[in-house]
């Protein structure tokens, strides 16, 4: 299916690994021109060389990082049609999962909300004039099933992502009549470096449950979270949904939250 993305101008944040890297690859495959935003380029991102890919170095956890990233991206691209706000998760210096509200200080809350909610607010604020100048476009914000399933585990992350969902709905109402569609994708547990890298979630859970990292990744994480599919989600499965929402093929989809969760959320 042709997604009609040839020569569309896209910004992807959190683009160096995991879901963001998969989104960059997919957009390039569909013919888009992409500005990939991350603190630094990963080897995997660097391998995606070509005239339709630019890297923008930025720290989106800072106050001015998102706006500077958008402006530099637009300088490279010459305009803007698509914004994928994927950057999120643990802010610099934080390790997840955290198992109790009582573990969290005010500083923990501020850094989590700054990165996961205000990062989106600031990026959208900077992107809107460029999208409007081209007659509209698409914004896809990456949220989480934590926004739907409140838990003592990572409570600050869930609260921040619930804010992203609310923001997305509000933006879709205000800017839909002006040609900008805004949607979220809420992934469940995705097998990204957040899980797999040293000191990541798999090792933290392994230590907490008395097992090993590979068992967590291959079986016990899915069992603990009662994933219907029996496995963690592949980043490409999330990227496919994000890119479809960014495509003109989804022209009547706005204000929606698409859950891609391996069956984690079991409510109607």
Short mmCIF file of C-alpha atoms in Angstrom, two decimals:
data_model
loop_
_atom_site.label_atom_id
_atom_site.label_comp_id
_atom_site.label_asym_id
_atom_site.label_seq_id
_atom_site.Cartn_x
_atom_site.Cartn_y
_atom_site.Cartn_z
CA UNK A 1 0.00 0.00 0.00
CA UNK A 2 1.38 3.38 -1.02
CA UNK A 3 1.26 5.68 2.02
CA UNK A 4 1.70 8.82 -0.14
CA UNK A 5 4.71 9.99 1.87
CA UNK A 6 7.13 10.60 -1.00
CA UNK A 7 9.04 13.85 -0.36
CA UNK A 8 7.06 14.60 2.80
CA UNK A 9 9.22 16.47 5.32
CA UNK A 10 9.37 14.75 8.71
CA UNK A 11 10.97 15.26 12.11
CA UNK A 12 11.44 12.24 14.38
CA UNK A 13 12.64 12.73 17.96
CA UNK A 14 14.33 10.01 19.99
CA UNK A 15 15.55 8.75 16.64
CA UNK A 16 18.81 6.99 17.45
CA UNK A 17 17.43 3.64 18.65
CA UNK A 18 14.35 1.59 19.40
CA UNK A 19 11.00 2.87 18.15
CA UNK A 20 12.42 6.13 16.82
CA UNK A 21 15.05 4.39 14.71
CA UNK A 22 12.40 2.06 13.29
CA UNK A 23 10.22 5.08 12.44
CA UNK A 24 13.12 6.76 10.63
CA UNK A 25 13.80 3.62 8.59
CA UNK A 26 10.12 3.25 7.69
CA UNK A 27 9.69 6.87 6.66
CA UNK A 28 12.78 6.64 4.47
CA UNK A 29 11.45 3.44 2.91
CA UNK A 30 8.23 5.33 2.12
CA UNK A 31 10.12 8.13 0.39
CA UNK A 32 10.00 10.83 3.06
CA UNK A 33 12.80 13.26 3.87
CA UNK A 34 13.68 12.93 7.55
CA UNK A 35 15.39 14.99 10.24
CA UNK A 36 16.36 12.51 12.96
CA UNK A 37 16.71 14.14 16.38
CA UNK A 38 18.73 12.59 19.20
CA UNK A 39 21.44 13.58 21.65
CA UNK A 40 23.98 11.84 19.46
CA UNK A 41 23.78 9.58 16.39
CA UNK A 42 23.92 5.85 17.06
CA UNK A 43 25.89 3.51 14.78
CA UNK A 44 22.56 2.15 13.50
CA UNK A 45 21.34 5.64 12.61
CA UNK A 46 24.66 6.54 11.01
CA UNK A 47 24.32 3.51 8.73
CA UNK A 48 21.17 5.05 7.22
CA UNK A 49 23.12 7.41 5.00
CA UNK A 50 21.58 9.26 2.09
CA UNK A 51 20.43 12.62 0.83
CA UNK A 52 17.01 12.27 2.48
CA UNK A 53 18.28 11.93 6.06
CA UNK A 54 19.71 14.59 8.36
CA UNK A 55 20.77 14.27 11.99
CA UNK A 56 19.95 17.00 14.49
CA UNK A 57 21.76 16.82 17.83
CA UNK A 58 19.58 18.03 20.71
CA UNK A 59 18.76 17.34 24.34
CA UNK A 60 14.97 17.42 24.51
CA UNK A 61 14.93 17.33 28.31
CA UNK A 62 16.11 20.96 28.39
CA UNK A 63 13.86 24.01 28.17
CA UNK A 64 15.15 25.20 24.80
CA UNK A 65 16.17 21.84 23.32
CA UNK A 66 12.91 20.98 21.50
CA UNK A 67 12.52 24.39 19.85
CA UNK A 68 16.14 24.45 18.73
CA UNK A 69 15.76 20.94 17.32
CA UNK A 70 12.65 21.87 15.33
CA UNK A 71 14.21 25.05 13.95
CA UNK A 72 17.41 23.27 12.90
CA UNK A 73 15.37 20.47 11.34
CA UNK A 74 13.32 22.95 9.32
CA UNK A 75 16.53 24.61 8.12
CA UNK A 76 17.69 21.23 6.77
CA UNK A 77 14.32 20.18 5.38
CA UNK A 78 13.05 23.48 4.00
CA UNK A 79 9.65 22.99 5.64
CA UNK A 80 7.68 20.58 7.78
CA UNK A 81 4.80 18.17 7.16
CA UNK A 82 5.13 15.54 9.90
CA UNK A 83 6.26 15.59 13.53
CA UNK A 84 6.83 12.34 15.42
CA UNK A 85 7.32 13.10 19.13
CA UNK A 86 8.91 9.82 20.17
CA UNK A 87 11.53 10.98 22.67
CA UNK A 88 10.59 9.95 26.19
CA UNK A 89 11.07 7.36 28.87
CA UNK A 90 13.56 7.75 31.71
CA UNK A 91 15.07 11.25 31.74
CA UNK A 92 18.87 11.49 31.87
CA UNK A 93 20.16 9.92 35.06
CA UNK A 94 16.98 7.99 35.91
CA UNK A 95 16.61 4.22 35.89
CA UNK A 96 13.24 2.53 35.46
CA UNK A 97 11.31 0.62 36.62
CA UNK A 98 10.70 2.26 39.97
CA UNK A 99 8.36 0.29 42.18
CA UNK A 100 6.75 2.78 44.57
CA UNK A 101 5.42 6.32 44.81
CA UNK A 102 7.53 6.73 47.95
CA UNK A 103 10.74 6.34 45.95
CA UNK A 104 10.06 9.58 44.06
CA UNK A 105 11.29 13.04 45.02
CA UNK A 106 10.03 16.33 43.61
CA UNK A 107 13.13 16.40 41.42
CA UNK A 108 12.23 12.97 40.02
CA UNK A 109 8.73 14.16 39.18
CA UNK A 110 9.97 17.38 37.56
CA UNK A 111 12.54 15.66 35.37
CA UNK A 112 10.07 12.99 34.26
CA UNK A 113 7.35 15.49 33.37
CA UNK A 114 9.81 17.90 31.76
CA UNK A 115 11.11 15.20 29.43
CA UNK A 116 7.93 13.28 28.66
CA UNK A 117 5.24 15.99 28.69
CA UNK A 118 6.92 19.36 28.36
CA UNK A 119 9.23 17.98 25.68
CA UNK A 120 6.13 17.35 23.56
CA UNK A 121 4.58 20.71 24.46
CA UNK A 122 7.73 22.57 23.44
CA UNK A 123 8.24 20.63 20.22
CA UNK A 124 4.63 21.13 19.12
CA UNK A 125 4.76 24.84 19.97
CA UNK A 126 7.82 25.24 17.76
CA UNK A 127 6.44 23.08 14.94
CA UNK A 128 2.95 24.58 14.61
CA UNK A 129 3.89 27.70 12.61
CA UNK A 130 5.78 25.57 10.08
CA UNK A 131 2.95 23.06 9.72
CA UNK A 132 0.36 25.81 9.35
CA UNK A 133 2.44 27.60 6.73
CA UNK A 134 2.18 24.50 4.53
CA UNK A 135 -1.55 24.16 5.01
CA UNK A 136 -1.45 21.49 7.72
CA UNK A 137 0.25 18.21 8.47
CA UNK A 138 0.37 15.40 10.98
CA UNK A 139 1.66 15.08 14.53
CA UNK A 140 2.01 11.69 16.20
CA UNK A 141 2.88 11.67 19.90
CA UNK A 142 4.20 8.45 21.39
CA UNK A 143 2.50 7.76 24.72
CA UNK A 144 2.28 4.52 26.70
CA UNK A 145 -0.17 2.00 28.09
CA UNK A 146 0.91 3.41 31.47
CA UNK A 147 -1.41 6.31 30.62
CA UNK A 148 -4.33 3.84 30.58
CA UNK A 149 -3.38 1.42 33.36
CA UNK A 150 -2.40 3.32 36.53
CA UNK A 151 0.17 1.45 38.57
CA UNK A 152 2.50 1.92 41.50
CA UNK A 153 5.27 0.98 39.06
CA UNK A 154 6.60 4.07 37.25
CA UNK A 155 3.75 6.23 38.55
CA UNK A 156 5.48 9.45 37.44
CA UNK A 157 5.94 8.13 33.91
CA UNK A 158 2.28 7.11 33.71
CA UNK A 159 1.12 10.53 34.88
CA UNK A 160 3.30 12.28 32.32
CA UNK A 161 2.03 10.09 29.49
CA UNK A 162 -1.59 10.60 30.56
CA UNK A 163 -0.87 14.29 30.11
CA UNK A 164 0.41 13.60 26.59
CA UNK A 165 -2.86 11.85 25.72
CA UNK A 166 -4.94 14.73 27.06
CA UNK A 167 -2.76 17.27 25.24
CA UNK A 168 -3.11 15.33 21.99
CA UNK A 169 -6.89 15.35 22.16
CA UNK A 170 -6.94 19.09 22.88
CA UNK A 171 -4.55 19.86 20.03
CA UNK A 172 -6.59 17.78 17.61
CA UNK A 173 -9.69 19.80 18.45
CA UNK A 174 -8.00 23.18 18.10
CA UNK A 175 -5.93 22.54 14.99
CA UNK A 176 -7.95 19.94 13.11
CA UNK A 177 -10.01 22.63 11.37
CA UNK A 178 -6.71 24.15 10.19
CA UNK A 179 -5.48 20.94 8.61
CA UNK A 180 -3.33 19.44 11.35
CA UNK A 181 -4.13 15.93 12.54
CA UNK A 182 -2.83 14.97 16.00
CA UNK A 183 -2.85 11.40 17.32
CA UNK A 184 -1.09 9.23 19.85
CA UNK A 185 0.23 5.71 19.74
CA UNK A 186 0.37 4.02 23.16
CA UNK A 187 2.79 1.10 23.10
CA UNK A 188 2.91 -1.65 25.65
CA UNK A 189 6.31 -3.15 26.54
CA UNK A 190 8.59 -2.90 23.50
CA UNK A 191 11.87 -4.76 23.16
CA UNK A 192 14.05 -1.67 22.89
CA UNK A 193 17.41 -0.80 24.46
CA UNK A 194 15.40 0.53 27.44
CA UNK A 195 14.81 -3.15 28.18
CA UNK A 196 17.91 -4.79 26.75
CA UNK A 197 20.91 -2.60 27.47
CA UNK A 198 23.12 -3.12 30.56
CA UNK A 199 21.36 -1.73 33.62
CA UNK A 200 18.06 -1.64 31.73
CA UNK A 201 14.62 -2.82 32.75
CA UNK A 202 15.37 -6.49 32.12
CA UNK A 203 18.30 -6.46 34.55
CA UNK A 204 16.35 -4.47 37.15
CA UNK A 205 13.43 -6.91 36.97
CA UNK A 206 15.76 -9.89 37.01
CA UNK A 207 17.37 -8.65 40.22
CA UNK A 208 13.96 -7.96 41.78
CA UNK A 209 12.57 -11.40 40.90
CA UNK A 210 15.65 -13.57 41.38
CA UNK A 211 15.97 -14.60 37.75
CA UNK A 212 18.24 -13.62 34.85
CA UNK A 213 18.06 -11.03 32.09
CA UNK A 214 17.39 -13.44 29.22
CA UNK A 215 14.55 -15.14 31.08
CA UNK A 216 12.94 -11.75 31.70
CA UNK A 217 13.25 -10.75 28.03
CA UNK A 218 12.08 -14.04 26.56
CA UNK A 219 9.39 -15.27 28.95
CA UNK A 220 8.90 -13.85 32.42
CA UNK A 221 8.24 -10.20 31.50
CA UNK A 222 5.41 -11.27 29.19
CA UNK A 223 4.05 -13.61 31.87
CA UNK A 224 4.19 -10.97 34.62
CA UNK A 225 2.34 -8.45 32.44
CA UNK A 226 -0.08 -11.07 31.08
CA UNK A 227 0.71 -10.24 27.46
CA UNK A 228 -1.73 -12.13 25.27
CA UNK A 229 0.87 -12.61 22.53
CA UNK A 230 3.38 -14.08 25.00
CA UNK A 231 6.22 -11.78 23.95
CA UNK A 232 7.51 -8.22 24.08
CA UNK A 233 6.58 -6.02 21.13
CA UNK A 234 8.98 -5.48 18.22
CA UNK A 235 9.81 -1.78 17.62
CA UNK A 236 8.88 -2.14 13.97
CA UNK A 237 5.32 -3.02 14.95
CA UNK A 238 5.01 0.35 16.68
CA UNK A 239 6.74 2.19 13.85
CA UNK A 240 4.32 0.78 11.29
CA UNK A 241 1.35 2.19 13.22
CA UNK A 242 3.02 5.57 13.74
CA UNK A 243 3.86 5.98 10.06
CA UNK A 244 0.36 4.95 9.01
CA UNK A 245 -1.10 7.66 11.27
CA UNK A 246 1.33 10.20 9.78
CA UNK A 247 0.22 9.25 6.27
CA UNK A 248 -2.53 10.96 4.25
CA UNK A 249 -4.07 7.47 4.17
CA UNK A 250 -5.22 8.27 7.73
CA UNK A 251 -6.74 11.58 6.70
CA UNK A 252 -9.88 11.16 8.85
CA UNK A 253 -8.05 9.90 11.93
CA UNK A 254 -7.39 12.63 14.47
CA UNK A 255 -7.63 12.86 18.24
CA UNK A 256 -7.21 9.09 18.40
CA UNK A 257 -5.05 7.00 20.68
CA UNK A 258 -4.00 3.72 19.10
CA UNK A 259 -2.96 1.09 21.64
CA UNK A 260 -0.36 -1.42 20.41
CA UNK A 261 0.20 -3.44 23.54
CA UNK A 262 0.45 -7.21 22.88
CA UNK A 263 -2.86 -7.55 24.73
CA UNK A 264 -1.76 -5.83 27.95
CA UNK A 265 -4.81 -3.55 28.34
CA UNK A 266 -7.78 -5.81 28.93
CA UNK A 267 -10.52 -3.22 29.44
CA UNK A 268 -13.17 -2.17 26.91
#
